[in-house]
mmCIF file of N, CA and C in Angstrom:
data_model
loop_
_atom_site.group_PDB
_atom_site.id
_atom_site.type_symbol
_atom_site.label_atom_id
_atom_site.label_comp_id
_atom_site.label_asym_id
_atom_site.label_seq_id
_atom_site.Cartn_x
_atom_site.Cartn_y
_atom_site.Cartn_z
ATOM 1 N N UNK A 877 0.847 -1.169 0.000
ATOM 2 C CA UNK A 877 0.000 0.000 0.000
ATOM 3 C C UNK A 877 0.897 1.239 0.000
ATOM 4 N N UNK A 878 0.276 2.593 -0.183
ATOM 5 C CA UNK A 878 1.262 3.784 -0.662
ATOM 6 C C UNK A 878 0.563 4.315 0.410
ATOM 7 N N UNK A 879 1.957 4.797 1.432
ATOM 8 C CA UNK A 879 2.394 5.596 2.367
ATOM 9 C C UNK A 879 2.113 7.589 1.978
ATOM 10 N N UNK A 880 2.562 7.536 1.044
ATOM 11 C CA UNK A 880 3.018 8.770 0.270
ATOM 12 C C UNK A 880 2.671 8.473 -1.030
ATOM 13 N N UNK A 881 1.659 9.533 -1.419
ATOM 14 C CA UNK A 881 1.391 9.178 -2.775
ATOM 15 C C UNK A 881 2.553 10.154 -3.336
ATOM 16 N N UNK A 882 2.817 11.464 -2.817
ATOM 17 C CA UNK A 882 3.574 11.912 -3.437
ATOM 18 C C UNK A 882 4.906 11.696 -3.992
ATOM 19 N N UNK A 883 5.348 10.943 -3.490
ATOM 20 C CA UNK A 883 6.553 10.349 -3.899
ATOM 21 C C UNK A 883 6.735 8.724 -4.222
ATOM 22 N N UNK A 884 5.343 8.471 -4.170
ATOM 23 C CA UNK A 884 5.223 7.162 -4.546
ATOM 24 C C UNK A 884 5.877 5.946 -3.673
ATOM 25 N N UNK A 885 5.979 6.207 -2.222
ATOM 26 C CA UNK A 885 6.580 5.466 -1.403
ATOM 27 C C UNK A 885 5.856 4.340 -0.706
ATOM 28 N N UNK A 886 6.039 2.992 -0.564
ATOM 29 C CA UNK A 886 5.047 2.182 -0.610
ATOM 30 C C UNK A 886 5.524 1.900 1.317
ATOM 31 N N UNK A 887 4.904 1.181 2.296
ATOM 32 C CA UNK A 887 4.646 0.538 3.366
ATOM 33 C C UNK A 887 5.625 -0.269 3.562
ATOM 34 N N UNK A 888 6.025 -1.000 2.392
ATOM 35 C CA UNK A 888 7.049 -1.912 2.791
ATOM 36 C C UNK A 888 9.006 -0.995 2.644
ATOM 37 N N UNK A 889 8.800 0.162 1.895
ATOM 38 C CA UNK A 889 9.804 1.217 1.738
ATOM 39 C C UNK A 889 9.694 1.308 3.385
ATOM 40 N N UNK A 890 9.029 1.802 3.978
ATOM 41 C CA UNK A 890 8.982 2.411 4.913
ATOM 42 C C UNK A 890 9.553 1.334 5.824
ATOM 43 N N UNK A 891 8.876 0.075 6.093
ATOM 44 C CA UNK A 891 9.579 -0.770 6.854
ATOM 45 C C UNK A 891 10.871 -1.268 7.007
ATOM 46 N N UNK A 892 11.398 -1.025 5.407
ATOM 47 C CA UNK A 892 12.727 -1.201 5.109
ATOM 48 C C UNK A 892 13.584 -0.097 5.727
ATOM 49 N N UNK A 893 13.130 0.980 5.689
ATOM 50 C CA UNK A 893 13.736 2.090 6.015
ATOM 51 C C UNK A 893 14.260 1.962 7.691
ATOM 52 N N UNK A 894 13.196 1.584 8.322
ATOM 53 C CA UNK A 894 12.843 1.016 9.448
ATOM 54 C C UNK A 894 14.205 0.050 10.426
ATOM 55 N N UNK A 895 13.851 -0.730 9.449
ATOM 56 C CA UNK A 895 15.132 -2.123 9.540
ATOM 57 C C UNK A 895 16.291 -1.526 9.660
ATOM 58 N N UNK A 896 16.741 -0.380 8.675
ATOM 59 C CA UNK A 896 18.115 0.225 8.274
ATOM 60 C C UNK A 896 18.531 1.792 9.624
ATOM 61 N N UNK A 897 17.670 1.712 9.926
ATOM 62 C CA UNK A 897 17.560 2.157 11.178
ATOM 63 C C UNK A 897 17.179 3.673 11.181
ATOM 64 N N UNK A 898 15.999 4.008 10.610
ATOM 65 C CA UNK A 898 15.153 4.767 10.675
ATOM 66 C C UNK A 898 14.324 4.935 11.542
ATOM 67 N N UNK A 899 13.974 6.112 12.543
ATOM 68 C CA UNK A 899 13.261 5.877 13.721
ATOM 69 C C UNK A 899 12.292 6.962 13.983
ATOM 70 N N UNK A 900 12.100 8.498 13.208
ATOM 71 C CA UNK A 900 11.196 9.029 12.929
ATOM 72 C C UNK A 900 11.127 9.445 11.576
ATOM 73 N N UNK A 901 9.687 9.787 11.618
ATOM 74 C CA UNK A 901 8.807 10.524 10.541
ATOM 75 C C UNK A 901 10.521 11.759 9.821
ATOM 76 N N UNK A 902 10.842 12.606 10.301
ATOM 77 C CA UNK A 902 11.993 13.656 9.755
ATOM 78 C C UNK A 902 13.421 12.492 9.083
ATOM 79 N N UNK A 903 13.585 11.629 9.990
ATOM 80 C CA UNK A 903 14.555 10.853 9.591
ATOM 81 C C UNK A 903 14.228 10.281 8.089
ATOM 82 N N UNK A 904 12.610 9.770 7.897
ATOM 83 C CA UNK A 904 12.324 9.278 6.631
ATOM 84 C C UNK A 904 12.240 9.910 5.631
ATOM 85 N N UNK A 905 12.098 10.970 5.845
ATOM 86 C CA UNK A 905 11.674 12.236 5.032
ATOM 87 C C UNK A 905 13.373 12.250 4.119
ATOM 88 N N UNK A 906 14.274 12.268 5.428
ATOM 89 C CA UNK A 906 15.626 12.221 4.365
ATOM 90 C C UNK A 906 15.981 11.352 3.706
ATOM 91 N N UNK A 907 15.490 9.586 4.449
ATOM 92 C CA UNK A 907 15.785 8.964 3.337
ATOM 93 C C UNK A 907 14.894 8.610 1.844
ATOM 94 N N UNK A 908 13.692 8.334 2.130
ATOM 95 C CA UNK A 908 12.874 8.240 0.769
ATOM 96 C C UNK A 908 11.964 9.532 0.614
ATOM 97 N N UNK A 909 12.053 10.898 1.255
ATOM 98 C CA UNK A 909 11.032 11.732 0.373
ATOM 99 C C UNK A 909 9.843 12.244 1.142
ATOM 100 N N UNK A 910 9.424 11.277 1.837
ATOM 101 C CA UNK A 910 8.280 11.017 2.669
ATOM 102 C C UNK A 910 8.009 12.539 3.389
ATOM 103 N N UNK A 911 6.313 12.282 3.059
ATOM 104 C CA UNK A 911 6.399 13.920 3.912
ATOM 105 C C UNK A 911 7.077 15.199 3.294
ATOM 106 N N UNK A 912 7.422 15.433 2.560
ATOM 107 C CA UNK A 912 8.308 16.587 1.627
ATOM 108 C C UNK A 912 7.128 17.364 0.579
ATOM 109 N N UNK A 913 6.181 16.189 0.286
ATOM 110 C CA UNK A 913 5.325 17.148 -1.005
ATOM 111 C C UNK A 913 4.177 18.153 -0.382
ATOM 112 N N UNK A 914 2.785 17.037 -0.349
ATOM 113 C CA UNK A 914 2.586 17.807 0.538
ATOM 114 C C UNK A 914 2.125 17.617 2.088
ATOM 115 N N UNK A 915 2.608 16.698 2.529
ATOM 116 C CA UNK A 915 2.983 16.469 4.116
ATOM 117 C C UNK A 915 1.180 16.011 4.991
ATOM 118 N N UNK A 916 0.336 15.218 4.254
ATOM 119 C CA UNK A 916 -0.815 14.585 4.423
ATOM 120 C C UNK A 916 -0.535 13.206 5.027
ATOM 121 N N UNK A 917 0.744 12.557 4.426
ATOM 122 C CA UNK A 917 1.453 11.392 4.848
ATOM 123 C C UNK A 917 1.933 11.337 6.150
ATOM 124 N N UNK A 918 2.633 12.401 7.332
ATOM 125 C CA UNK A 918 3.285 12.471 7.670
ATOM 126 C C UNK A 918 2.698 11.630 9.121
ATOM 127 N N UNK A 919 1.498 11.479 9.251
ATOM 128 C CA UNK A 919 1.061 10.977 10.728
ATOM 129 C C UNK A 919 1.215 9.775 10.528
ATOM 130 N N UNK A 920 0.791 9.383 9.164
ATOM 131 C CA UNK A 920 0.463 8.106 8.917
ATOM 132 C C UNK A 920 1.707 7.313 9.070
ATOM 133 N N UNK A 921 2.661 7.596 8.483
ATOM 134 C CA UNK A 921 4.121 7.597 8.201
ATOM 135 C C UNK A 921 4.896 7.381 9.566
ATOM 136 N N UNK A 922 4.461 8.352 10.519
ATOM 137 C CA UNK A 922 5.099 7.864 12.062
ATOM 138 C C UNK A 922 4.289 6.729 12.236
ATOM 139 N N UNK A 923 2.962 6.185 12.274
ATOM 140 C CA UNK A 923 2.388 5.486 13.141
ATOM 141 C C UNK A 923 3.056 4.154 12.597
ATOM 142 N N UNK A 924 3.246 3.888 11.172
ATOM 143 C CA UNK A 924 3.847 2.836 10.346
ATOM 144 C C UNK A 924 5.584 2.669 10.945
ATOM 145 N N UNK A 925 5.856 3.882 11.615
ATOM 146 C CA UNK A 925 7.140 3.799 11.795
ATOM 147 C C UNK A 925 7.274 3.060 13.190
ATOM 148 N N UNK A 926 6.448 3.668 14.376
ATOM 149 C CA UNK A 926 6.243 3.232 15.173
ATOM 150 C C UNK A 926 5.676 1.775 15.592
ATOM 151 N N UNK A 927 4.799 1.156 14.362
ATOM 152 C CA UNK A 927 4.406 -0.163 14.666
ATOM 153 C C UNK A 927 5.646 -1.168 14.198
ATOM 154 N N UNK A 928 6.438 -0.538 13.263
ATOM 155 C CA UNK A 928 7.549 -1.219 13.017
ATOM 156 C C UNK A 928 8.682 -1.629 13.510
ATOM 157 N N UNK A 929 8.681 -0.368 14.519
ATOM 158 C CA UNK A 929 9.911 -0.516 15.535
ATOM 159 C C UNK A 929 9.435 -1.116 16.696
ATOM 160 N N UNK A 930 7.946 -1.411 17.429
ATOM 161 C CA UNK A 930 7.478 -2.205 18.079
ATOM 162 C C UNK A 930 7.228 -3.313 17.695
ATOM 163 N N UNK A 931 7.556 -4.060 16.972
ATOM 164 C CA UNK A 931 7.849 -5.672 15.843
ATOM 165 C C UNK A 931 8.647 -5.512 16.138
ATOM 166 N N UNK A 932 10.374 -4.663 15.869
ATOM 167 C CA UNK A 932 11.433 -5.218 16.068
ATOM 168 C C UNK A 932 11.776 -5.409 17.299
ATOM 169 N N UNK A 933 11.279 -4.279 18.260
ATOM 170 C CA UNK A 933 11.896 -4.746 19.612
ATOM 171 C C UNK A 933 10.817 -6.082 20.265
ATOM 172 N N UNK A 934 9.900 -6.500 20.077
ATOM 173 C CA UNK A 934 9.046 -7.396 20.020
ATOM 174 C C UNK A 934 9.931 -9.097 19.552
ATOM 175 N N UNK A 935 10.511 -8.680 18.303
ATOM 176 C CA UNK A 935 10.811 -9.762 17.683
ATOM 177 C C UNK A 935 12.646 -10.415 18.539
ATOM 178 N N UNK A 936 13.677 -8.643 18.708
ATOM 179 C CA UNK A 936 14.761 -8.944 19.503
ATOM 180 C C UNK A 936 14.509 -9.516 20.522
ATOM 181 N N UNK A 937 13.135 -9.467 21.718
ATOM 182 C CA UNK A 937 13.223 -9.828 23.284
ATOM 183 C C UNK A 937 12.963 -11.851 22.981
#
C-alpha cells in the first residue's frame, strides 16, 4: 500500500527504512522523500514507523 502518494513510497519502503535504522517521521523524510510534497502522509508515516519498531523490539526480546 502507498504511504506517500507523493513520492510514490510504498509501506514496505517504509519498513525497510525502518530495519536500516530509521526511527522518525523527519529521519524518513531524508531517506525516501516522505512527507516533503505535501505532508498529508506524515502521521500516517510515524504510526507505520512506530508499529515497526514495536515488531522489532518485540521480535529482539
Amino acid at each position: 500500500m502507498y504511504v506517500c502518494l507523493c513520492q510514490a513510497v510504498k509501506d514496505s519502503e517504509v519498513r525497510q527504512a525502518v530495519a536500516s535504522g530509521v526511527e522518525d517521521v523527519d529521519q524518513l523524510a531524508e531517506a525516501l522523500g516522505v512527507g516533503t510534497g505535501c505532508g498529508s502522509c506524515r502521521d500516517f508515516a510515524q504510526s507505520l514507523i512506530d508499529e515497526a519498531l514495536d515488531e522489532s523490539l518485540a521480535y529482539a526480546a
